[in-house]
XYZ file of N, CA and C in Angstrom:
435
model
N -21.085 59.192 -42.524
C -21.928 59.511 -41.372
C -23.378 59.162 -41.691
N -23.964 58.751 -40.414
C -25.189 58.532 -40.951
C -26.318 59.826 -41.475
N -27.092 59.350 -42.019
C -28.371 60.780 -42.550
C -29.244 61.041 -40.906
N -29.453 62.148 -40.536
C -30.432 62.465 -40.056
C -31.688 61.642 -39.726
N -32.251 61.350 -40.864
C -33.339 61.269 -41.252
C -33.528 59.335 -41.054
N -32.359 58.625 -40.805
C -32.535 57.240 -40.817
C -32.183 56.982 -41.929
N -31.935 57.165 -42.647
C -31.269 56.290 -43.878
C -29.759 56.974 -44.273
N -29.000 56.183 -44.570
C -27.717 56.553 -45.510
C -27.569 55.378 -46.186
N -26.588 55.565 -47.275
C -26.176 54.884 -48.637
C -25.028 54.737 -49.075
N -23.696 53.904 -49.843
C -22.892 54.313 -50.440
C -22.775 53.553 -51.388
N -22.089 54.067 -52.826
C -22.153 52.987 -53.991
C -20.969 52.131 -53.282
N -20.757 50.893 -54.152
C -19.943 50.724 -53.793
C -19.434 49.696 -54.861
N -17.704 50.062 -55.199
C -17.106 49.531 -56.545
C -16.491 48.154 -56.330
N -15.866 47.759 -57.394
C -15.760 46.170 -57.150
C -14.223 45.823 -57.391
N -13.630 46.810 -55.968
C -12.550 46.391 -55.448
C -12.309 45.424 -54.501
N -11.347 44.842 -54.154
C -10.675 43.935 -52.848
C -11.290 44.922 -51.623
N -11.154 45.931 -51.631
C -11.375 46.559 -50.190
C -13.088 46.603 -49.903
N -13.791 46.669 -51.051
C -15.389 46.821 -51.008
C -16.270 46.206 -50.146
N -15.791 44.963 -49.784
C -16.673 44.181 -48.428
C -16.390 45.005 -47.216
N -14.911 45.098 -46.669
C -15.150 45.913 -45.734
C -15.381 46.865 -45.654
N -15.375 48.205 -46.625
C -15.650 49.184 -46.294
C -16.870 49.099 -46.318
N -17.925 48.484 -46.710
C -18.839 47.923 -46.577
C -19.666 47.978 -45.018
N -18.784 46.863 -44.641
C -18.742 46.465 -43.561
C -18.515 47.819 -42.563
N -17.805 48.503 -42.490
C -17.127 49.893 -41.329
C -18.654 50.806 -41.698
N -19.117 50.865 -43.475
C -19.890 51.676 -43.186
C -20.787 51.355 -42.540
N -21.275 50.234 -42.711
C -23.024 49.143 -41.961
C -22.087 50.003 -40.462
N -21.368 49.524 -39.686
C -21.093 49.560 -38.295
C -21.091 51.341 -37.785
N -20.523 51.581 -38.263
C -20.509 53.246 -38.001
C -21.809 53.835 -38.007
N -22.695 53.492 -39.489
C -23.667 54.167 -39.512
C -24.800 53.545 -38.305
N -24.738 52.564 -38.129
C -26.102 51.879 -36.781
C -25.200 52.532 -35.695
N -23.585 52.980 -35.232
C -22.978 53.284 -34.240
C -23.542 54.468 -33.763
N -24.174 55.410 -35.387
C -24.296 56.795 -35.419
C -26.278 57.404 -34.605
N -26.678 55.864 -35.283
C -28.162 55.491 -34.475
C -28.028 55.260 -33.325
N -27.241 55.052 -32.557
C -27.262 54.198 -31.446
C -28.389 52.639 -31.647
N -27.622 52.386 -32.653
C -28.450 51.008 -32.410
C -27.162 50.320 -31.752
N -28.111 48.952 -30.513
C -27.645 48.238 -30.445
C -26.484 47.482 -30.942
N -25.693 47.025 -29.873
C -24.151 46.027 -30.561
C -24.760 44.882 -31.420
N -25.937 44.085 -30.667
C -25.704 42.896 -30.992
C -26.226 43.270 -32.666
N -27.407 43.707 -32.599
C -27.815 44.022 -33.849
C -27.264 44.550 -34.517
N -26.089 45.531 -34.444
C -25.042 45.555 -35.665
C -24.124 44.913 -35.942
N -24.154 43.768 -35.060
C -22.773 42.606 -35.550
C -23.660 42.202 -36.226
N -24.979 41.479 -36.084
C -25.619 40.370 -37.056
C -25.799 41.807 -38.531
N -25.772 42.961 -38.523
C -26.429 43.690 -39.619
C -25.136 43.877 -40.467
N -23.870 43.590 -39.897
C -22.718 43.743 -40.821
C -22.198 42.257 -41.214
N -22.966 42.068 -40.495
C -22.453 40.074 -41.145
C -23.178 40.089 -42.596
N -24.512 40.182 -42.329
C -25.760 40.206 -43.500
C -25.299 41.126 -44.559
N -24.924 42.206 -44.470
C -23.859 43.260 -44.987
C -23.078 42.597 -46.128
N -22.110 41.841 -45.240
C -20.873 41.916 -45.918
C -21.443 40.110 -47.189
N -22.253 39.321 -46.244
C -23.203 38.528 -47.713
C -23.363 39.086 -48.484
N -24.337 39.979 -48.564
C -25.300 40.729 -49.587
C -24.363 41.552 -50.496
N -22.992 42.146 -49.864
C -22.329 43.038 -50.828
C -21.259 42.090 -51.676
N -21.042 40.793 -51.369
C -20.064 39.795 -51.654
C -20.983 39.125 -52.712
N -22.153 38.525 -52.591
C -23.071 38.074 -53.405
C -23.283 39.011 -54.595
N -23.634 40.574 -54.327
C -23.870 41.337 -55.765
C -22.609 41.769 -56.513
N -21.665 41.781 -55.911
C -19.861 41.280 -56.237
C -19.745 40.789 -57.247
N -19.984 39.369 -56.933
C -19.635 37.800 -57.133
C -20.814 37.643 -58.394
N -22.127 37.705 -57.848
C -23.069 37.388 -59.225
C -24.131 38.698 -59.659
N -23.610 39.794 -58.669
C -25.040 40.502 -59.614
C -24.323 41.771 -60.554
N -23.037 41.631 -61.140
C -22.186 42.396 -61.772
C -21.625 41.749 -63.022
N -21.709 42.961 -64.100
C -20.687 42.174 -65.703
C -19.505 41.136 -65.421
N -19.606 40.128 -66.364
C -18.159 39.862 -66.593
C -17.160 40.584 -66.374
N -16.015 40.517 -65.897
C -15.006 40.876 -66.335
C -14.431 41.512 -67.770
N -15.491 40.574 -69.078
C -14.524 40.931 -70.119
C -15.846 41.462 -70.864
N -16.880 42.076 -69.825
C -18.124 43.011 -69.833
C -17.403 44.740 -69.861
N -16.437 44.465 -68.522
C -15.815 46.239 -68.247
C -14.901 47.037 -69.363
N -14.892 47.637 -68.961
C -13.909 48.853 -70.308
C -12.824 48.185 -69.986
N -12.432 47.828 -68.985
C -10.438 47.548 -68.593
C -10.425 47.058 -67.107
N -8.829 46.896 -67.235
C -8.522 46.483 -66.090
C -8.867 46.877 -64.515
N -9.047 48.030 -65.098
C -9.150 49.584 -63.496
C -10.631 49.676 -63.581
N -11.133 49.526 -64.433
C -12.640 49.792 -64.246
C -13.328 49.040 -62.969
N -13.031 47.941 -62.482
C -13.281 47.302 -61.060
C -13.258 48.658 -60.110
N -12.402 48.981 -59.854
C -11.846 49.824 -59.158
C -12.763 51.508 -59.380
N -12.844 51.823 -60.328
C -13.175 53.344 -60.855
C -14.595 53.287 -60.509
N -15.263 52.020 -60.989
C -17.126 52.666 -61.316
C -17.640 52.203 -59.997
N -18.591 52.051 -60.112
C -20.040 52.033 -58.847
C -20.514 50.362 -59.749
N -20.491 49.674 -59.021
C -20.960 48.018 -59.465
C -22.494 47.638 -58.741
N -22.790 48.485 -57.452
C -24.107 48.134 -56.627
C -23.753 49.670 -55.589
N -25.128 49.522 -54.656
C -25.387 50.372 -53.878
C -26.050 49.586 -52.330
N -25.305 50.022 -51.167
C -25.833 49.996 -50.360
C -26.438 51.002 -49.584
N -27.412 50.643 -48.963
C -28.560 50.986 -48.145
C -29.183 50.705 -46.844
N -28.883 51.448 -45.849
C -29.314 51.266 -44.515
C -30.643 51.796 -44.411
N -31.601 51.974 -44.144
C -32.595 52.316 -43.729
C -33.272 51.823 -42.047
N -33.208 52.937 -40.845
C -33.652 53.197 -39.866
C -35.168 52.210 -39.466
N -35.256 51.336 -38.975
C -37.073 51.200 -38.635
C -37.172 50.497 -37.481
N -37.695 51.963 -36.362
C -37.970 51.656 -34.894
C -36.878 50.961 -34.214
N -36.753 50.030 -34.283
C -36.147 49.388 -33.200
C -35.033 48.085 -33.992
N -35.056 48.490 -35.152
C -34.174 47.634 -36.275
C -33.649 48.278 -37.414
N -32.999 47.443 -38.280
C -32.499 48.277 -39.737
C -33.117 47.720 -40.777
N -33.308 47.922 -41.938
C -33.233 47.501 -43.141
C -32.180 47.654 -44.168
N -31.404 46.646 -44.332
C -29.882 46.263 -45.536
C -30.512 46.555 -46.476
N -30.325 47.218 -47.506
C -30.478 46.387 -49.297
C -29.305 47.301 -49.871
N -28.732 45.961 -50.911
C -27.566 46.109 -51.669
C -28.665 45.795 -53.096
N -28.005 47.200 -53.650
C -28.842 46.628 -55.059
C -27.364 46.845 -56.144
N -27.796 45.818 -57.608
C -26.414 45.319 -58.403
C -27.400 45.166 -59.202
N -26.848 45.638 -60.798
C -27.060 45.157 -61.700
C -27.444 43.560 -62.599
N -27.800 42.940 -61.679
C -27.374 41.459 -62.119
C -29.272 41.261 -62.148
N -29.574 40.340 -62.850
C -31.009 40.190 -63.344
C -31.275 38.863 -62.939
N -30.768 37.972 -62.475
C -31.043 36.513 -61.494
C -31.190 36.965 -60.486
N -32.629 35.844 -59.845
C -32.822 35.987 -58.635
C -32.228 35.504 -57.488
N -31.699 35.600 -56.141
C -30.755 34.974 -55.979
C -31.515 33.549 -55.081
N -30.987 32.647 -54.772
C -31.505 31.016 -54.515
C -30.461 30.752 -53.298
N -31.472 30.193 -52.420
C -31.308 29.894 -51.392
C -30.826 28.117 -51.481
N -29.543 27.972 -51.660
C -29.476 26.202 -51.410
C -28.708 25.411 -50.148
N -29.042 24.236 -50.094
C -28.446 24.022 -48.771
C -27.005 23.859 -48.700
N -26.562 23.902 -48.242
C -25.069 24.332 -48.297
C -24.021 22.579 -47.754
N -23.066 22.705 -49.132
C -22.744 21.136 -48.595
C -21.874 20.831 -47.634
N -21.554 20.042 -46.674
C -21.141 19.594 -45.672
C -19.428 20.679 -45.965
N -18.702 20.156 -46.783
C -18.053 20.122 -47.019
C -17.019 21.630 -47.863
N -19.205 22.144 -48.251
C -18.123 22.762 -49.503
C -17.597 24.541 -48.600
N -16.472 25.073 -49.688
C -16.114 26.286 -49.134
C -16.682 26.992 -49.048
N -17.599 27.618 -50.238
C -18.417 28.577 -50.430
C -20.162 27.774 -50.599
N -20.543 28.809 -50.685
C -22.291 28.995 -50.791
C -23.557 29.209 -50.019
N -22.690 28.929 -48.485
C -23.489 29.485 -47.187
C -24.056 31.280 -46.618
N -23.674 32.347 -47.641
C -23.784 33.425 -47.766
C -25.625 33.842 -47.490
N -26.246 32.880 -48.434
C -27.875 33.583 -48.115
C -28.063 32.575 -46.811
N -27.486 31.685 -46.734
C -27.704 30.884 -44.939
C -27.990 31.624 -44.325
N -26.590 31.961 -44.184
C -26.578 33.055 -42.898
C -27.361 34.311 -43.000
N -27.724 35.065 -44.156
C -28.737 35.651 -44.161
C -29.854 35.564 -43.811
N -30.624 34.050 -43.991
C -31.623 33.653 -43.363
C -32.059 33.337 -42.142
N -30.296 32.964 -41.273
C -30.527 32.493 -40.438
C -30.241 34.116 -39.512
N -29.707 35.161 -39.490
C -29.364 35.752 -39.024
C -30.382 37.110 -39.009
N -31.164 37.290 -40.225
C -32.557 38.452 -40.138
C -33.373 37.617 -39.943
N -34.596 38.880 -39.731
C -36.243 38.564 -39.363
C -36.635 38.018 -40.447
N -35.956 38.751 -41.423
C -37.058 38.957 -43.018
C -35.434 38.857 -43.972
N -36.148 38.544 -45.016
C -35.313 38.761 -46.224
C -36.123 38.810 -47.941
N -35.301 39.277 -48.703
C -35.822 39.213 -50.225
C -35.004 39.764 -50.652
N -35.897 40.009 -52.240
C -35.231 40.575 -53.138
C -36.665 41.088 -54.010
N -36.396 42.434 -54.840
C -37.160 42.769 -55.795
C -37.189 41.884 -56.879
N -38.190 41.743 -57.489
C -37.876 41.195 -59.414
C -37.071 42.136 -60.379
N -36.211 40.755 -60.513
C -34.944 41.382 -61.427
C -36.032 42.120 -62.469
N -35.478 42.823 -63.003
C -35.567 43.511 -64.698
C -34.390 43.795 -65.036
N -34.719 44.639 -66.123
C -33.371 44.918 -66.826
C -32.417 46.182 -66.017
N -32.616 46.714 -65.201
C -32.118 47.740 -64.515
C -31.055 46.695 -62.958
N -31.729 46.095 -63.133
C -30.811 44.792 -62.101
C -31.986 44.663 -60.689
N -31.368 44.250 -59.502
C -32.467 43.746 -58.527
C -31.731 44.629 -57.167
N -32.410 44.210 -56.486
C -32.035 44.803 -54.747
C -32.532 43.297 -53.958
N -31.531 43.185 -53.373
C -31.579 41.948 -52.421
C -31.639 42.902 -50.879
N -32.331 42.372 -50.199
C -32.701 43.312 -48.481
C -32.614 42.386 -47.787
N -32.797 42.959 -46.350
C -32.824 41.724 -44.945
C -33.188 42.805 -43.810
N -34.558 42.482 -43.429
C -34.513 43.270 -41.571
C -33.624 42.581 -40.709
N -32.966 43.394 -39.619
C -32.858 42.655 -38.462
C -33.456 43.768 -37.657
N -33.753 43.137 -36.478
C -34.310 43.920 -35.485
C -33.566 43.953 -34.087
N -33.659 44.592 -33.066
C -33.125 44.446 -31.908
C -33.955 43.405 -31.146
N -33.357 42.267 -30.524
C -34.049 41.523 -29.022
C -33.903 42.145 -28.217
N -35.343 41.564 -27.365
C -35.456 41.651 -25.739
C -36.301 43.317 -25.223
């Protein structure tokens, strides 16, 4: 449920199911704002990038974890909704200490269009400077019209 106050959060571990629940939470919690449809389709799209990206590169090796189940058991990143006026603010933050890079995406290829659509889909986007504690990648979207 969402917080009161405009913001809610959930860790979130680095299972198969983690994008979408991801995803249900981004939608529920703007459902719980009454924000806007359109702006929570584009805020769970950006969502489900940002939590697939700190997944994919801002988390240990594999042969980093205690075991097999450890995917499953720990907290790998954290998401973050935050309330503002008439829009949201995403940030998924992950342990991973690279910044993440925006490249153009090839005609052809399967993957790598993830910060695209991030760019193309918020107002704003970033990320903090990695350190050793890892980074937070964010994105406004706002409501049109």
């Amino acid at each position: 449920m969402p917080g009161p106050d405009g913001f809610a959060a959930c860790a979130l571990s680095g299972s198969a199911r983690t994008v979408a629940e991801a995803r249900r939470f981004t939608r529920t919690t703007l459902e719980g704002w009454r924000m806007c449809p359109g702006l929570a389709d584009n805020a769970v799209l950006i969502v489900s990038e940002l939590v697939t990206n700190a997944l994919r590169h801002g988390t240990a090796a594999p042969a980093e974890t205690a075991g097999p189940a450890a995917d499953d058991r720990f907290c790998h990143a954290w998401l973050a909704l935050t309330r503002q006026g008439r829009g949201v603010l995403c940030a998924v933050s992950d342990g991973g200490t690279r910044a993440p890079v925006l490249r153009p995406a090839g005609e052809l290829a399967e993957s790598g269009r993830g910060l695209q659509l991030v760019n193309r889909l918020s107002d704003s986007w970033g990320w903090t400077p990695p350190d050793r504690s890892g980074k937070t990648v964010w994105a406004t979207v706002m409501a049109r019209g």
